[in-house]
Short mmCIF file of C-alpha atoms and ligand atoms in Angstrom, two decimals:
data_model
loop_
_atom_site.label_atom_id
_atom_site.label_comp_id
_atom_site.label_asym_id
_atom_site.label_seq_id
_atom_site.Cartn_x
_atom_site.Cartn_y
_atom_site.Cartn_z
CA UNK A 1 8.11 27.02 25.62
CA UNK A 2 10.88 29.25 24.30
CA UNK A 3 13.63 28.08 21.98
CA UNK A 4 16.22 27.51 24.70
CA UNK A 5 13.82 25.45 26.76
CA UNK A 6 12.89 23.41 23.71
CA UNK A 7 16.54 22.89 22.86
CA UNK A 8 17.34 21.64 26.37
CA UNK A 9 14.40 19.26 26.31
CA UNK A 10 15.42 17.90 22.92
CA UNK A 11 19.02 17.44 24.04
CA UNK A 12 17.83 15.31 26.96
CA UNK A 13 15.65 13.18 24.72
CA UNK A 14 18.40 12.67 22.15
CA UNK A 15 20.90 11.88 24.90
CA UNK A 16 18.56 9.23 26.30
CA UNK A 17 18.10 7.51 22.93
CA UNK A 18 21.64 8.02 21.66
CA UNK A 19 20.55 10.28 18.78
CA UNK A 20 22.65 13.39 19.53
CA UNK A 21 23.83 13.63 15.90
CA UNK A 22 20.45 15.07 14.90
CA UNK A 23 21.56 18.42 16.32
CA UNK A 24 24.97 18.39 14.61
CA UNK A 25 24.07 21.30 12.33
CA UNK A 26 21.78 23.11 14.72
CA UNK A 27 24.13 26.06 15.27
CA UNK A 28 24.21 27.04 11.59
CA UNK A 29 20.42 26.97 11.12
CA UNK A 30 18.19 30.05 10.90
CA UNK A 31 15.84 30.66 13.83
CA UNK A 32 12.89 29.32 11.89
CA UNK A 33 14.67 26.13 10.93
CA UNK A 34 15.96 25.63 14.49
CA UNK A 35 12.37 25.77 15.68
CA UNK A 36 11.25 23.36 12.95
CA UNK A 37 13.85 20.77 13.91
CA UNK A 38 13.15 21.04 17.63
CA UNK A 39 9.41 20.71 17.09
CA UNK A 40 9.97 17.68 14.92
CA UNK A 41 12.13 16.04 17.61
CA UNK A 42 9.48 16.75 20.23
CA UNK A 43 6.84 15.14 18.02
CA UNK A 44 8.74 11.87 17.52
CA UNK A 45 8.14 8.83 19.68
CA UNK A 46 11.79 7.78 20.15
CA UNK A 47 10.88 4.93 22.47
CA UNK A 48 8.73 3.40 19.73
CA UNK A 49 11.20 3.79 16.88
CA UNK A 50 14.18 2.55 18.93
CA UNK A 51 12.17 -0.50 20.00
CA UNK A 52 11.06 -1.18 16.45
CA UNK A 53 14.68 -1.08 15.34
CA UNK A 54 15.86 -3.39 18.14
CA UNK A 55 13.00 -5.86 17.81
CA UNK A 56 13.30 -6.05 14.05
CA UNK A 57 16.46 -8.11 14.60
CA UNK A 58 14.61 -10.71 16.62
CA UNK A 59 12.94 -13.38 14.49
CA UNK A 60 9.65 -14.24 16.18
CA UNK A 61 9.39 -17.91 16.89
CA UNK A 62 6.67 -19.44 14.81
CA UNK A 63 5.00 -22.77 15.30
CA UNK A 64 2.15 -22.01 12.99
CA UNK A 65 0.14 -24.67 11.28
CA UNK A 66 0.18 -23.88 7.57
CA UNK A 67 -2.43 -25.29 5.21
CA UNK A 68 -3.44 -24.25 1.68
CA UNK A 69 -5.95 -21.46 1.15
CA UNK A 70 -8.37 -22.62 -1.55
CA UNK A 71 -8.90 -20.35 -4.53
CA UNK A 72 -11.34 -19.98 -7.42
CA UNK A 73 -9.80 -19.70 -10.87
CA UNK A 74 -11.52 -16.91 -12.79
CA UNK A 75 -10.69 -18.53 -16.13
CA UNK A 76 -12.48 -21.72 -15.11
CA UNK A 77 -15.85 -20.23 -14.19
CA UNK A 78 -18.67 -21.40 -16.43
CA UNK A 79 -20.48 -18.85 -18.62
CA UNK A 80 -23.56 -19.26 -16.50
CA UNK A 81 -21.68 -18.52 -13.26
CA UNK A 82 -19.86 -15.64 -14.88
CA UNK A 83 -23.13 -14.04 -15.90
CA UNK A 84 -24.79 -14.65 -12.56
CA UNK A 85 -21.99 -13.24 -10.39
CA UNK A 86 -21.54 -10.30 -12.71
CA UNK A 87 -25.20 -9.50 -12.34
CA UNK A 88 -24.94 -9.56 -8.55
CA UNK A 89 -21.94 -7.22 -8.71
CA UNK A 90 -23.65 -4.84 -11.12
CA UNK A 91 -26.66 -4.65 -8.81
CA UNK A 92 -24.41 -3.55 -5.93
CA UNK A 93 -22.80 -0.90 -8.13
CA UNK A 94 -26.16 0.38 -9.30
CA UNK A 95 -27.36 0.54 -5.69
CA UNK A 96 -24.45 2.88 -4.88
CA UNK A 97 -22.97 0.34 -2.48
CA UNK A 98 -19.39 0.34 -3.74
CA UNK A 99 -16.34 2.54 -3.12
CA UNK A 100 -12.63 2.40 -3.97
CA UNK A 101 -9.58 3.24 -1.88
CA UNK A 102 -6.24 3.74 -3.61
CA UNK A 103 -3.02 3.38 -1.64
CA UNK A 104 -0.77 6.18 -2.83
CA UNK A 105 1.23 7.03 0.26
CA UNK A 106 4.33 5.01 -0.61
CA UNK A 107 7.78 6.37 -1.36
CA UNK A 108 8.26 4.69 -4.72
CA UNK A 109 11.96 4.55 -3.91
CA UNK A 110 12.74 1.80 -6.43
CA UNK A 111 11.21 3.76 -9.29
CA UNK A 112 13.17 6.86 -8.34
CA UNK A 113 10.54 9.23 -9.73
CA UNK A 114 10.49 12.67 -8.09
CA UNK A 115 7.00 13.41 -6.90
CA UNK A 116 4.14 11.12 -5.90
CA UNK A 117 4.28 7.76 -7.67
CA UNK A 118 0.77 8.35 -9.06
CA UNK A 119 2.11 11.28 -11.08
CA UNK A 120 4.57 9.02 -12.92
CA UNK A 121 3.71 9.07 -16.62
CA UNK A 122 3.59 6.09 -18.90
CA UNK A 123 4.84 6.93 -22.37
CA UNK A 124 2.32 5.32 -24.70
CA UNK A 125 2.39 5.17 -28.49
CA UNK A 126 0.14 8.18 -28.99
CA UNK A 127 0.03 9.91 -25.64
CA UNK A 128 1.30 10.04 -22.07
CA UNK A 129 -0.74 9.03 -19.05
CA UNK A 130 -0.05 9.27 -15.34
CA UNK A 131 -0.79 6.33 -13.04
CA UNK A 132 -3.53 8.43 -11.40
CA UNK A 133 -5.18 9.08 -14.75
CA UNK A 134 -4.97 5.40 -15.71
CA UNK A 135 -6.86 4.44 -12.56
CA UNK A 136 -9.33 7.25 -13.02
CA UNK A 137 -10.05 6.07 -16.58
CA UNK A 138 -11.18 2.71 -15.20
CA UNK A 139 -13.49 4.39 -12.70
CA UNK A 140 -14.94 6.60 -15.42
CA UNK A 141 -16.05 3.52 -17.35
CA UNK A 142 -18.62 2.99 -14.59
CA UNK A 143 -19.90 6.56 -14.97
CA UNK A 144 -20.36 5.80 -18.61
CA UNK A 145 -21.96 2.35 -18.21
CA UNK A 146 -24.27 2.98 -15.26
CA UNK A 147 -24.30 6.73 -14.88
CA UNK A 148 -22.82 6.34 -11.42
CA UNK A 149 -19.77 7.99 -9.98
CA UNK A 150 -17.98 5.79 -7.48
CA UNK A 151 -16.63 7.43 -4.33
CA UNK A 152 -12.85 7.36 -4.66
CA UNK A 153 -10.62 7.71 -1.59
CA UNK A 154 -6.91 8.29 -2.06
CA UNK A 155 -4.43 7.68 0.73
CA UNK A 156 -1.42 9.97 0.61
CA UNK A 157 1.38 10.63 3.07
CA UNK A 158 2.77 13.84 4.49
CA UNK A 159 5.59 13.72 1.94
CA UNK A 160 3.31 13.64 -1.09
CA UNK A 161 -0.11 14.87 0.02
CA UNK A 162 0.07 18.45 -1.23
CA UNK A 163 1.80 17.47 -4.47
CA UNK A 164 -0.91 14.86 -5.09
CA UNK A 165 -3.75 17.32 -4.52
CA UNK A 166 -2.03 19.91 -6.73
CA UNK A 167 -1.66 17.33 -9.48
CA UNK A 168 -5.36 16.52 -9.42
CA UNK A 169 -6.26 20.21 -9.45
CA UNK A 170 -3.91 20.99 -12.32
CA UNK A 171 -5.47 18.14 -14.29
CA UNK A 172 -9.01 19.14 -13.46
CA UNK A 173 -9.47 15.86 -11.57
CA UNK A 174 -9.26 14.10 -14.95
CA UNK A 175 -12.88 15.15 -15.42
CA UNK A 176 -13.98 12.92 -12.56
CA UNK A 177 -16.60 14.57 -10.31
CA UNK A 178 -14.30 16.09 -7.69
CA UNK A 179 -16.95 15.84 -4.97
CA UNK A 180 -16.44 12.09 -5.18
CA UNK A 181 -12.68 12.19 -4.63
CA UNK A 182 -11.36 12.44 -1.09
CA UNK A 183 -7.74 12.50 0.01
CA UNK A 184 -6.61 11.36 3.42
CA UNK A 185 -3.16 11.21 4.89
CA UNK A 186 -1.57 8.21 6.50
CA UNK A 187 0.82 8.38 9.46
CA UNK A 188 4.58 8.53 9.35
CA UNK A 189 7.60 7.17 11.20
CA UNK A 190 11.27 8.12 11.14
CA UNK A 191 13.62 6.12 8.95
CA UNK A 192 16.77 4.76 10.57
CA UNK A 193 20.17 3.82 9.22
CA UNK A 194 21.32 0.24 9.68
CA UNK A 195 22.68 1.10 13.13
CA UNK A 196 19.36 2.47 14.32
CA UNK A 197 20.28 6.16 14.01
CA UNK A 198 17.61 8.48 12.68
CA UNK A 199 18.61 10.28 9.50
CA UNK A 200 18.41 13.89 8.37
CA UNK A 201 16.97 14.58 4.93
CA UNK A 202 17.85 18.29 5.27
CA UNK A 203 20.10 19.97 7.81
CA UNK A 204 16.97 20.90 9.75
CA UNK A 205 14.67 17.97 8.95
CA UNK A 206 14.56 14.37 10.15
CA UNK A 207 13.63 11.90 7.47
CA UNK A 208 10.19 10.56 8.28
CA UNK A 209 8.20 8.49 5.82
CA UNK A 210 4.86 6.77 5.49
CA UNK A 211 4.47 3.79 7.82
CA UNK A 212 3.30 1.17 5.32
CA UNK A 213 0.13 0.49 3.41
CA UNK A 214 -1.32 -1.35 6.44
CA UNK A 215 -1.83 2.04 8.04
CA UNK A 216 -4.75 2.51 5.66
CA UNK A 217 -7.14 1.10 8.25
CA UNK A 218 -6.11 3.41 11.10
CA UNK A 219 -5.75 6.52 9.05
CA UNK A 220 -9.03 5.92 7.23
CA UNK A 221 -10.80 5.86 10.56
CA UNK A 222 -8.81 8.74 12.07
CA UNK A 223 -9.90 10.87 9.12
CA UNK A 224 -13.58 9.95 9.72
CA UNK A 225 -13.83 8.17 6.41
CA UNK A 226 -15.68 5.16 7.81
CA UNK A 227 -18.47 7.53 8.83
CA UNK A 228 -18.32 9.05 5.38
CA UNK A 229 -18.82 5.62 3.77
CA UNK A 230 -21.68 4.75 6.09
CA UNK A 231 -23.46 8.03 5.40
CA UNK A 232 -23.45 7.15 1.71
CA UNK A 233 -24.72 3.62 2.34
CA UNK A 234 -21.52 2.00 1.01
CA UNK A 235 -21.37 -1.73 1.72
CA UNK A 236 -18.29 -2.84 -0.24
CA UNK A 237 -14.84 -1.30 -0.51
CA UNK A 238 -12.11 -2.27 -2.95
CA UNK A 239 -8.53 -1.37 -2.02
CA UNK A 240 -5.68 -1.38 -4.52
CA UNK A 241 -2.21 0.11 -4.97
CA UNK A 242 -1.43 2.96 -7.30
CA UNK A 243 1.11 1.21 -9.46
CA UNK A 244 -0.74 -1.69 -11.12
CA UNK A 245 -1.65 -0.30 -14.56
CA UNK A 246 -3.89 -3.27 -15.34
CA UNK A 247 -5.92 -3.11 -12.15
CA UNK A 248 -9.65 -3.35 -12.62
CA UNK A 249 -11.00 -1.41 -9.63
CA UNK A 250 -14.62 -2.09 -10.52
CA UNK A 251 -14.63 -5.81 -11.17
CA UNK A 252 -18.31 -6.74 -10.98
CA UNK A 253 -17.52 -10.44 -11.17
CA UNK A 254 -15.18 -10.26 -8.16
CA UNK A 255 -17.71 -8.21 -6.24
CA UNK A 256 -20.67 -10.44 -7.16
CA UNK A 257 -18.78 -13.62 -6.31
CA UNK A 258 -17.85 -12.26 -2.87
CA UNK A 259 -21.40 -11.15 -2.16
CA UNK A 260 -23.07 -14.30 -3.49
CA UNK A 261 -20.76 -16.59 -1.55
CA UNK A 262 -21.19 -14.57 1.67
CA UNK A 263 -17.59 -13.59 2.26
CA UNK A 264 -16.59 -10.52 4.27
CA UNK A 265 -13.16 -10.18 2.67
CA UNK A 266 -11.73 -11.24 -0.69
CA UNK A 267 -8.51 -10.91 -2.58
CA UNK A 268 -7.11 -11.58 -6.04
CA UNK A 269 -4.14 -13.83 -6.59
CA UNK A 270 -1.71 -14.46 -9.41
CA UNK A 271 -0.21 -17.88 -10.06
CA UNK A 272 3.52 -18.00 -9.34
CA UNK A 273 4.99 -19.55 -12.50
CA UNK A 274 8.51 -19.70 -11.22
CA UNK A 275 8.53 -21.47 -7.85
CA UNK A 276 11.75 -19.70 -6.91
CA UNK A 277 10.41 -16.20 -7.60
CA UNK A 278 10.76 -14.01 -4.53
CA UNK A 279 7.05 -13.62 -3.98
CA UNK A 280 5.00 -14.22 -0.86
CA UNK A 281 2.03 -16.57 -1.20
CA UNK A 282 -1.42 -16.96 0.30
CA UNK A 283 -2.08 -19.79 2.77
CA UNK A 284 -4.05 -20.52 5.89
CA UNK A 285 -2.09 -19.93 9.09
CA UNK A 286 -3.58 -21.72 12.06
CA UNK A 287 -6.76 -21.97 10.04
CA UNK A 288 -6.92 -18.23 9.21
CA UNK A 289 -6.16 -16.57 5.85
CA UNK A 290 -2.67 -15.18 5.70
CA UNK A 291 0.35 -14.53 3.52
CA UNK A 292 3.54 -16.51 3.96
CA UNK A 293 6.83 -14.64 3.91
CA UNK A 294 9.62 -15.95 1.72
CA UNK A 295 11.49 -17.55 4.61
CA UNK A 296 8.39 -19.55 5.46
CA UNK A 297 8.02 -21.14 2.03
CA UNK A 298 9.93 -24.38 1.75
CA UNK A 299 10.95 -26.07 -1.47
CA UNK A 300 8.55 -28.87 -0.67
CA UNK A 301 5.67 -26.40 -0.42
CA UNK A 302 6.67 -24.86 -3.74
CA UNK A 303 6.03 -28.16 -5.45
CA UNK A 304 3.11 -29.51 -3.48
CA UNK A 305 0.07 -30.31 -5.65
CA UNK A 306 -3.43 -31.63 -5.06
CA UNK A 307 -4.84 -34.72 -6.78
CA UNK A 308 -5.75 -32.60 -9.85
CA UNK A 309 -2.18 -31.35 -10.16
CA UNK A 310 -2.99 -27.87 -8.88
CA UNK A 311 -0.21 -26.27 -6.88
CA UNK A 312 -1.19 -25.58 -3.29
CA UNK A 313 1.16 -22.75 -2.34
CA UNK A 314 1.63 -20.69 -5.48
CA UNK A 315 -0.99 -17.95 -5.19
CA UNK A 316 0.73 -14.57 -4.92
CA UNK A 317 -0.72 -11.27 -3.77
CA UNK A 318 -2.02 -8.85 -6.43
CA UNK A 319 -2.80 -6.12 -3.87
CA UNK A 320 -6.46 -6.17 -4.87
CA UNK A 321 -8.55 -6.55 -1.75
CA UNK A 322 -12.28 -6.31 -1.20
CA UNK A 323 -13.98 -5.73 2.16
CA UNK A 324 -17.51 -5.46 3.45
CA UNK A 325 -18.00 -2.27 5.44
CA UNK A 326 -18.13 -4.34 8.65
CA UNK A 327 -14.88 -6.07 7.80
CA UNK A 328 -13.18 -2.76 7.03
CA UNK A 329 -14.43 -1.31 10.28
CA UNK A 330 -13.11 -4.32 12.17
CA UNK A 331 -9.69 -3.80 10.54
CA UNK A 332 -9.57 -0.27 11.96
CA UNK A 333 -9.59 -1.72 15.48
CA UNK A 334 -6.57 -3.98 14.93
CA UNK A 335 -3.07 -3.27 16.09
CA UNK A 336 -1.01 -4.54 13.16
CA UNK A 337 2.67 -5.35 13.60
CA UNK A 338 5.50 -3.43 11.94
CA UNK A 339 7.90 -5.04 9.46
CA UNK A 340 11.30 -3.74 8.44
CA UNK A 341 11.90 -2.75 4.80
CA UNK A 342 15.44 -2.11 3.56
CA UNK A 343 15.36 0.95 1.27
CA UNK A 344 17.44 3.58 -0.49
CA UNK A 345 17.09 6.99 1.16
CA UNK A 346 19.00 10.18 0.46
CA UNK A 347 20.60 11.52 3.63
CA UNK A 348 22.77 14.30 5.06
CA UNK A 349 26.26 12.94 5.67
CA UNK A 350 28.66 13.89 8.44
CA UNK A 351 29.93 16.86 6.42
CA UNK A 352 26.40 18.20 6.08
CA UNK A 353 26.17 17.28 2.40
CA UNK A 354 23.21 15.56 0.77
CA UNK A 355 24.24 12.05 -0.31
CA UNK A 356 22.34 9.77 -2.66
CA UNK A 357 23.15 6.15 -1.83
CA UNK A 358 23.76 3.64 -4.62
CA UNK A 359 22.16 0.77 -2.76
CA UNK A 360 19.72 0.43 0.15
CA UNK A 361 21.08 2.17 3.25
CA UNK A 362 18.15 2.51 5.62
CA UNK A 363 15.29 0.80 7.39
CA UNK A 364 11.71 1.88 6.98
CA UNK A 365 9.13 0.40 9.31
CA UNK A 366 5.89 -0.58 7.67
CA UNK A 367 2.56 -2.12 8.51
CA UNK A 368 1.27 -4.47 5.81
CA UNK A 369 -2.34 -4.31 4.73
CA UNK A 370 -2.60 -8.11 4.51
CA UNK A 371 -1.71 -8.66 8.17
CA UNK A 372 -5.37 -7.96 8.90
CA UNK A 373 -6.52 -11.08 7.06
CA UNK A 374 -5.56 -13.38 9.94
CA UNK A 375 -8.30 -11.77 11.97
CA UNK A 376 -10.97 -13.32 9.76
CA UNK A 377 -12.09 -16.94 9.61
CA UNK A 378 -12.23 -17.15 5.84
CA UNK A 379 -11.42 -15.23 2.71
CA UNK A 380 -12.38 -15.61 -0.91
CA UNK A 381 -9.36 -15.91 -3.17
CA UNK A 382 -9.86 -15.34 -6.88
CA UNK A 383 -7.00 -16.32 -9.14
CA UNK A 384 -6.80 -13.95 -12.12
CA UNK A 385 -4.54 -13.88 -15.16
CA UNK A 386 -1.33 -11.97 -14.72
CA UNK A 387 -1.19 -10.59 -18.25
CA UNK A 388 -4.71 -9.25 -17.95
CA UNK A 389 -4.82 -7.84 -14.44
CA UNK A 390 -1.39 -7.41 -12.91
CA UNK A 391 1.39 -5.16 -14.16
CA UNK A 392 2.72 -3.14 -11.23
CA UNK A 393 5.42 -0.56 -11.86
CA UNK A 394 8.02 -1.00 -9.16
CA UNK A 395 11.13 0.04 -11.07
CA UNK A 396 12.16 1.16 -14.56
CA UNK A 397 12.50 -2.39 -15.82
CA UNK A 398 8.95 -3.21 -14.69
CA UNK A 399 7.79 0.00 -16.35
CA UNK A 400 8.69 -1.20 -19.87
CA UNK A 401 6.85 -4.48 -19.41
CA UNK A 402 3.83 -2.72 -17.88
CA UNK A 403 3.68 -0.20 -20.72
CA UNK A 404 3.53 -2.98 -23.30
CA UNK A 405 0.79 -4.82 -21.43
CA UNK A 406 -1.19 -1.64 -20.87
CA UNK A 407 -1.09 -0.83 -24.59
CA UNK A 408 -2.24 -4.35 -25.37
CA UNK A 409 -4.99 -4.77 -22.76
CA UNK A 410 -6.35 -1.30 -22.05
CA UNK A 411 -5.58 1.03 -24.94
CA UNK A 412 -6.97 -1.44 -27.47
CA UNK A 413 -10.06 -2.04 -25.31
P1 UTP B 1 5.26 -0.76 -2.38
O1 UTP B 1 5.48 -1.77 -1.34
O2 UTP B 1 5.55 -1.13 -3.76
O3 UTP B 1 6.09 0.53 -1.96
O4 UTP B 1 3.78 -0.25 -2.23
P2 UTP B 1 6.34 1.89 -2.71
O5 UTP B 1 6.51 2.88 -1.62
O6 UTP B 1 5.31 2.23 -3.73
O7 UTP B 1 7.70 1.68 -3.49
P3 UTP B 1 9.19 1.36 -2.97
O8 UTP B 1 9.10 0.05 -2.21
O9 UTP B 1 9.65 2.49 -2.09
O10 UTP B 1 9.96 1.25 -4.22
C1 UTP B 1 2.65 -0.93 -2.73
C2 UTP B 1 1.50 0.05 -2.67
O11 UTP B 1 1.29 0.47 -1.33
C3 UTP B 1 1.35 1.89 -1.25
C4 UTP B 1 2.17 2.33 -2.45
O12 UTP B 1 1.87 3.69 -2.78
C5 UTP B 1 1.74 1.33 -3.50
O13 UTP B 1 0.51 1.68 -4.08
N1 UTP B 1 1.97 2.30 0.01
C6 UTP B 1 3.16 1.77 0.41
C7 UTP B 1 1.33 3.24 0.78
O14 UTP B 1 0.25 3.75 0.42
N2 UTP B 1 1.91 3.61 1.94
C8 UTP B 1 3.09 3.12 2.37
O15 UTP B 1 3.56 3.51 3.45
C9 UTP B 1 3.72 2.15 1.58
#
């Protein structure tokens, strides 16, 4: 198709979906950039994105039956149990049955760091360390303890894939065996403004971003990674985010407990101290493990306790999930819903100038990794201590707190 034909086709599409503004600066673009923009338009599923925008205003009616999801408190396990479950977990590690996936395809818009979030450096007392290196350090402990190098899969997105790979190369893969690190890219979707109009990030480029951490299942499969796991005989996969500096990706207790108690999926939770904190909580929904959104948590639920005074709806998500290979494979067959996130995104304004908004100005559509849990009958929930295992860096304020905790828990150790 030549340029004129492409242009005509794009004009029709944009007309149909009321997105003509995307060609506002077309006439002043170079030939190469014209082609880039037209190809991008032709590659976008406008029907899908316009429907996502429209439907995101409709609250689905829910008549779900909500009940508590029981949890095990890590601090309350007896020494004997601790030792036993640890042993089971260590066996699985030694048998080369364990792999880790890191979710690093996000935008990190709240942190405002240029470059992949994993390249953000923590300024420690005696050194600096990127989030990628911090995670890698924890994996290297296993090399040291058991002489085993755990397969490490890193999900990136189109916007940060090359920069992520370059960063690992420049840092010599932090001395981790590079044959055991694999990158795979998740899918993307256009961002819209609050009126449903797609946005330009450059005069010739539509702003498309990663479509949520729940795309890990699809993209893992699309990139043939499930086969890769199976070939290596991997039976258990831990998935975590990139920004929790206290994450313990190789928690043999967590692994052993899940195996010994015959669960297919497991997750770690953190107790919500402040009942009014804006944090989603675990629960059973119609008898299946799930996470309740803020608008589903009533004040009564916040304060509900069992006969031993344990709160029933206060377990929040630490983004530390464990799956058997069968469970992970099942997740790749699911069609997870999209949710709308309200985010800050730089855009090209009507005058063709790049504008950095001061507050959120756009909608990003995301799949959530935890939406897969409802497709399982049961899930092991392990409550862990916040100060020991959960310090995610979402913004600069969180960064200071996380740095302190990291110095205390990890540097000293
Ligand atoms: P967050 O929800 O905190 O999003 O992601 P974010 O993109 O890092 O930051 P904000 O919201 O723009 O400020 C939690 C984890 O999920 C990953 C992130 O990289 C992080 O590890 N994630 C998020 C993805 O891998 N892909 C996505 O599309 C979104």
